[in-house]
C-alpha cells in the first residue's frame, strides 16, 4: 500500500509541475524550471520522462546563460521581476477601484489574493534564478562553452538513440 501511495504522489506532483511548467512558458513564471522539475519527478517512474530530462535541463541552463549575457538583458529581466512583484503586492493589497478605470468593477484586479501570491512567488523565483544565472554564467565564457558542449553532446546522443 505504501508503494502505491508513493507512486500516486509522484505522478500527481510530476504532472502538476509539467502542466504548470508548460503554462508558465507563456505566463509569468519559471516554465522550463518547472517542466524540468516535473520531468525529474516523473523520470523516477517512466523511461520516456528520463529520456527527455537532459534536453530540457540543458535548454533551461542555456536560457539562464543567455539571460545574463548583456547588461540590458539583466536590467530588463530584473525590471520585469520587480514589476511582477509590485503587481503581486497590489493584488494582495487590493485598493479600491480608481475613478479612471474604464471597465466594470469586477474586472479590477481579478483573482484576488491567490493571484497576488502567485505573482509574488513567481517574481521571487525569477529573481533567485537571475542571481543564480549571474553567478554561474555572467562573465564566464568557459562555463557557457562547457554548457554548449554538453548540449551538443546531448543532441548527438538524442539523434543516435532516435
Steps between C-alpha positions, in 0.01 A plus 500: 500500500782739587659450155173578324454822700855607414442428132174697492662790685793508257264485203281783628795724593683423176204568275404816691853634451499406131162668438598808705832513317335490160258773611787709639675490164243758386390639838725666759709241676797269466352267237807300403597457863158361594495283189843365593382436858192316380702285263751429778219373721336300220837355395491294820200317355534526121783441257354749249528778760858404578591524130356852479655624823849589374392704195259708711769550764746626240245730337414648840869558578555648153215742561654586837836571337342714229299700753820649648706546182459877489430777748181587309364145544584504870329837546193394301469166683541667838250772408247242385535304825469816711190608305349155552576527871338845514192368318477214751516741792230714334279193451542401867439856621196532265438875513163642403418529131642832375277755333690474171431124467292467178370144555257336740615489863512119486786532250718691748777266623320171428601186683551658838774414744581164337603682182709743704678222686571318173648816352716562806630142507571510125689828539709367789582182308592710194730720710662196662556343158645824371749510787586133439547563126713807564726321745537192281526650150553878489851582381592131498543393139651168609178409687287592197732307264483191726119523501494525120723193475263312731202606288674386180587166662139453618368589153731246335395233750132582432547469123686171527239355739205614285 
